[in-house]
XYZ file of N, CA and C in Angstrom:
294
model
N 98.996 -108.435 -67.362
C 99.471 -109.318 -68.437
C 99.802 -110.702 -67.877
N 99.810 -111.687 -68.758
C 100.077 -113.062 -68.316
C 101.506 -113.193 -67.800
N 102.410 -112.461 -68.424
C 103.813 -112.470 -68.000
C 103.918 -112.134 -66.513
N 103.239 -111.068 -66.106
C 103.266 -110.654 -64.711
C 102.636 -111.691 -63.797
N 101.522 -112.252 -64.233
C 100.854 -113.290 -63.456
C 101.784 -114.452 -63.218
N 102.482 -114.829 -64.283
C 103.433 -115.930 -64.223
C 104.543 -115.653 -63.218
N 105.102 -114.473 -63.321
C 106.194 -114.080 -62.436
C 105.728 -114.022 -60.989
N 104.511 -113.506 -60.798
C 103.926 -113.428 -59.451
C 103.750 -114.821 -58.858
N 103.198 -115.703 -59.693
C 102.963 -117.076 -59.263
C 104.276 -117.728 -58.842
N 105.299 -117.537 -59.693
C 106.607 -118.114 -59.390
C 107.163 -117.570 -58.087
N 107.021 -116.268 -57.893
C 107.506 -115.632 -56.673
C 106.783 -116.193 -55.448
N 105.479 -116.372 -55.586
C 104.668 -116.911 -54.481
C 105.099 -118.329 -54.136
N 105.277 -119.145 -55.179
C 105.693 -120.535 -54.965
C 107.065 -120.575 -54.316
N 107.970 -119.756 -54.836
C 109.326 -119.695 -54.300
C 109.317 -119.316 -52.825
N 108.501 -118.315 -52.498
C 108.359 -117.860 -51.122
C 107.898 -119.011 -50.231
N 106.888 -119.756 -50.711
C 106.337 -120.889 -49.975
C 107.416 -121.964 -49.766
N 108.168 -122.230 -50.829
C 109.232 -123.241 -50.763
C 110.270 -122.844 -49.721
N 110.589 -121.555 -49.675
C 111.586 -121.072 -48.716
C 111.043 -121.141 -47.296
N 109.831 -120.620 -47.095
C 109.219 -120.576 -45.760
C 109.096 -121.947 -45.121
N 108.739 -122.937 -45.943
C 108.498 -124.272 -45.405
C 109.781 -125.090 -45.271
N 110.884 -124.533 -45.789
C 112.144 -125.270 -45.743
C 112.254 -126.282 -46.869
N 111.238 -126.351 -47.707
C 111.237 -127.325 -48.800
C 112.314 -127.004 -49.833
N 112.581 -125.726 -50.012
C 113.592 -125.333 -50.995
C 114.966 -125.905 -50.620
N 115.310 -125.797 -49.341
C 116.577 -126.366 -48.873
C 116.608 -127.878 -49.063
N 115.472 -128.533 -48.748
C 115.397 -129.986 -48.912
C 115.573 -130.384 -50.369
N 114.954 -129.613 -51.256
C 115.087 -129.887 -52.680
C 116.531 -129.701 -53.140
N 117.190 -128.663 -52.621
C 118.584 -128.417 -52.977
C 119.475 -129.575 -52.521
N 119.215 -130.049 -51.308
C 119.970 -131.185 -50.778
C 119.746 -132.441 -51.609
N 118.471 -132.681 -51.945
C 118.122 -133.832 -52.772
C 118.848 -133.751 -54.111
N 118.791 -132.580 -54.725
C 119.436 -132.382 -56.018
C 120.939 -132.625 -55.910
N 121.543 -132.064 -54.874
C 122.979 -132.214 -54.680
C 123.351 -133.696 -54.577
N 122.605 -134.419 -53.756
C 122.875 -135.839 -53.559
C 122.713 -136.623 -54.861
N 121.641 -136.333 -55.585
C 121.364 -137.037 -56.844
C 122.458 -136.772 -57.867
N 122.916 -135.529 -57.949
C 123.916 -135.161 -58.944
C 125.266 -135.803 -58.639
N 125.575 -135.941 -57.354
C 126.815 -136.626 -56.983
C 126.696 -138.103 -57.342
N 125.540 -138.670 -56.995
C 125.251 -140.079 -57.210
C 125.393 -140.488 -58.677
N 124.906 -139.628 -59.588
C 124.908 -140.001 -61.009
C 126.201 -139.590 -61.714
N 127.157 -139.036 -60.956
C 128.452 -138.708 -61.540
C 128.507 -137.345 -62.222
N 127.442 -136.577 -62.064
C 127.357 -135.254 -62.696
C 128.503 -134.342 -62.248
N 128.755 -134.371 -60.938
C 129.786 -133.507 -60.375
C 131.169 -133.835 -60.966
N 131.427 -135.130 -61.087
C 132.714 -135.557 -61.643
C 132.851 -135.177 -63.112
N 131.749 -135.295 -63.854
C 131.766 -134.906 -65.266
C 132.099 -133.429 -65.414
N 131.495 -132.625 -64.544
C 131.736 -131.190 -64.632
C 133.158 -130.834 -64.219
N 133.658 -131.524 -63.196
C 135.050 -131.305 -62.776
C 135.994 -131.589 -63.932
N 135.743 -132.713 -64.595
C 136.569 -133.097 -65.736
C 136.486 -132.033 -66.830
N 135.297 -131.534 -67.062
C 135.102 -130.509 -68.084
C 135.869 -129.236 -67.726
N 135.824 -128.853 -66.457
C 136.595 -127.705 -65.971
C 138.076 -127.873 -66.279
N 138.587 -129.053 -65.964
C 140.010 -129.326 -66.196
C 140.349 -129.202 -67.678
N 139.445 -129.698 -68.532
C 139.661 -129.601 -69.978
C 139.731 -128.145 -70.429
N 138.801 -127.353 -69.943
C 138.757 -125.934 -70.312
C 140.048 -125.244 -69.889
N 140.501 -125.544 -68.675
C 141.724 -124.937 -68.150
C 142.939 -125.367 -68.979
N 142.968 -126.659 -69.320
C 144.068 -127.175 -70.144
C 144.100 -126.480 -71.495
N 142.908 -126.339 -72.068
C 142.765 -125.773 -73.398
C 143.202 -124.317 -73.441
N 142.774 -123.536 -72.459
C 143.032 -122.092 -72.477
C 144.317 -121.714 -71.765
N 144.797 -122.613 -70.905
C 145.963 -122.288 -70.103
C 145.537 -121.616 -68.814
N 146.024 -122.128 -67.701
C 145.577 -121.689 -66.379
C 145.639 -120.183 -66.209
N 146.714 -119.565 -66.714
C 146.877 -118.128 -66.473
C 145.916 -117.280 -67.302
N 145.245 -117.915 -68.282
C 144.315 -117.149 -69.121
C 142.854 -117.362 -68.740
N 142.596 -118.312 -67.847
C 141.209 -118.626 -67.513
C 140.739 -117.807 -66.324
N 139.604 -117.122 -66.491
C 138.995 -116.430 -65.360
C 137.829 -117.277 -64.846
N 137.388 -116.934 -63.646
C 136.226 -117.619 -63.088
C 135.021 -117.418 -64.015
N 134.896 -116.211 -64.561
C 133.792 -115.921 -65.480
C 133.821 -116.826 -66.714
N 135.032 -117.055 -67.235
C 135.182 -117.981 -68.373
C 134.628 -119.345 -68.007
N 135.072 -119.817 -66.856
C 134.653 -121.151 -66.420
C 133.142 -121.229 -66.255
N 132.575 -120.230 -65.599
C 131.133 -120.217 -65.388
C 130.402 -120.228 -66.727
N 130.886 -119.406 -67.672
C 130.252 -119.323 -68.985
C 130.320 -120.666 -69.716
N 131.426 -121.366 -69.572
C 131.604 -122.661 -70.238
C 130.812 -123.763 -69.546
N 130.820 -123.713 -68.219
C 130.297 -124.824 -67.427
C 128.778 -124.789 -67.284
N 128.195 -123.571 -67.196
C 126.766 -123.474 -66.911
C 125.878 -124.210 -67.923
N 126.036 -123.912 -69.234
C 125.186 -124.633 -70.192
C 125.467 -126.127 -70.190
N 126.740 -126.480 -70.052
C 127.137 -127.887 -70.011
C 126.511 -128.569 -68.800
N 126.567 -127.891 -67.672
C 126.007 -128.438 -66.443
C 124.520 -128.691 -66.556
N 123.815 -127.728 -67.145
C 122.370 -127.881 -67.339
C 122.071 -129.048 -68.255
N 122.845 -129.152 -69.333
C 122.617 -130.206 -70.322
C 122.882 -131.592 -69.736
N 123.811 -131.660 -68.793
C 124.218 -132.957 -68.246
C 123.311 -133.488 -67.135
N 122.407 -132.650 -66.631
C 121.506 -133.142 -65.578
C 120.588 -134.203 -66.183
N 120.623 -135.419 -65.629
C 119.798 -136.491 -66.204
C 118.312 -136.177 -66.107
N 117.548 -136.604 -67.128
C 116.107 -136.377 -67.147
C 115.429 -136.961 -65.916
N 115.917 -138.098 -65.467
C 115.309 -138.754 -64.303
C 115.385 -137.848 -63.077
N 116.491 -137.148 -62.937
C 116.666 -136.233 -61.808
C 115.717 -135.043 -61.943
N 115.619 -134.486 -63.162
C 114.691 -133.374 -63.401
C 113.264 -133.799 -63.092
N 112.905 -134.993 -63.570
C 111.543 -135.488 -63.364
C 111.246 -135.651 -61.882
N 112.206 -136.212 -61.149
C 111.998 -136.432 -59.719
C 111.777 -135.109 -58.984
N 112.581 -134.106 -59.323
C 112.434 -132.793 -58.692
C 111.087 -132.165 -59.029
N 110.708 -132.236 -60.310
C 109.409 -131.693 -60.717
C 108.274 -132.372 -59.968
N 108.398 -133.681 -59.837
C 107.385 -134.450 -59.124
C 107.281 -133.974 -57.672
N 108.437 -133.769 -57.062
C 108.470 -133.281 -55.675
C 107.785 -131.923 -55.559
N 108.061 -131.044 -56.514
C 107.472 -129.707 -56.480
C 105.965 -129.786 -56.702
N 105.538 -130.654 -57.634
C 104.102 -130.822 -57.876
C 103.391 -131.316 -56.625
N 104.002 -132.295 -55.981
C 103.420 -132.834 -54.738
C 103.315 -131.740 -53.691
N 104.391 -130.972 -53.577
C 104.413 -129.856 -52.626
C 103.278 -128.877 -52.918
N 103.113 -128.533 -54.191
C 102.072 -127.589 -54.584
C 100.678 -128.146 -54.329
N 100.532 -129.437 -54.538
C 99.245 -130.072 -54.277
C 98.902 -129.995 -52.792
N 99.928 -130.156 -51.948
C 99.716 -130.087 -50.504
C 99.422 -128.665 -50.050
N 99.907 -127.692 -50.801
C 99.674 -126.283 -50.459
C 98.771 -125.662 -51.516
N 97.713 -126.354 -51.848
C 96.858 -125.953 -52.969
C 96.199 -124.599 -52.727
N 96.182 -124.158 -51.495
C 95.534 -122.875 -51.173
C 96.294 -121.692 -51.763
N 97.462 -121.916 -52.331
C 98.193 -120.872 -53.049
C 97.262 -120.199 -54.037
């Protein structure tokens, strides 16, 4: 099925990214970009709001993760997503033998 092909392809690409060290480089790039654009600070502020709202003694780590994850994804600037995608495309082009 196409679903399996897709998953296989993703696994293969992921493996390649890990083996070549590119995955770590991408993570570092992403981390730097997110700090640069203020993403980290926005999320910190959001965390504080959630804690204030619910009260520190009532907030679990799971609560925070549930609140922060969708917000975090939504707040990643398109420019950062595009840059990462571009990097991955370039990487794949260089390893076209996949």
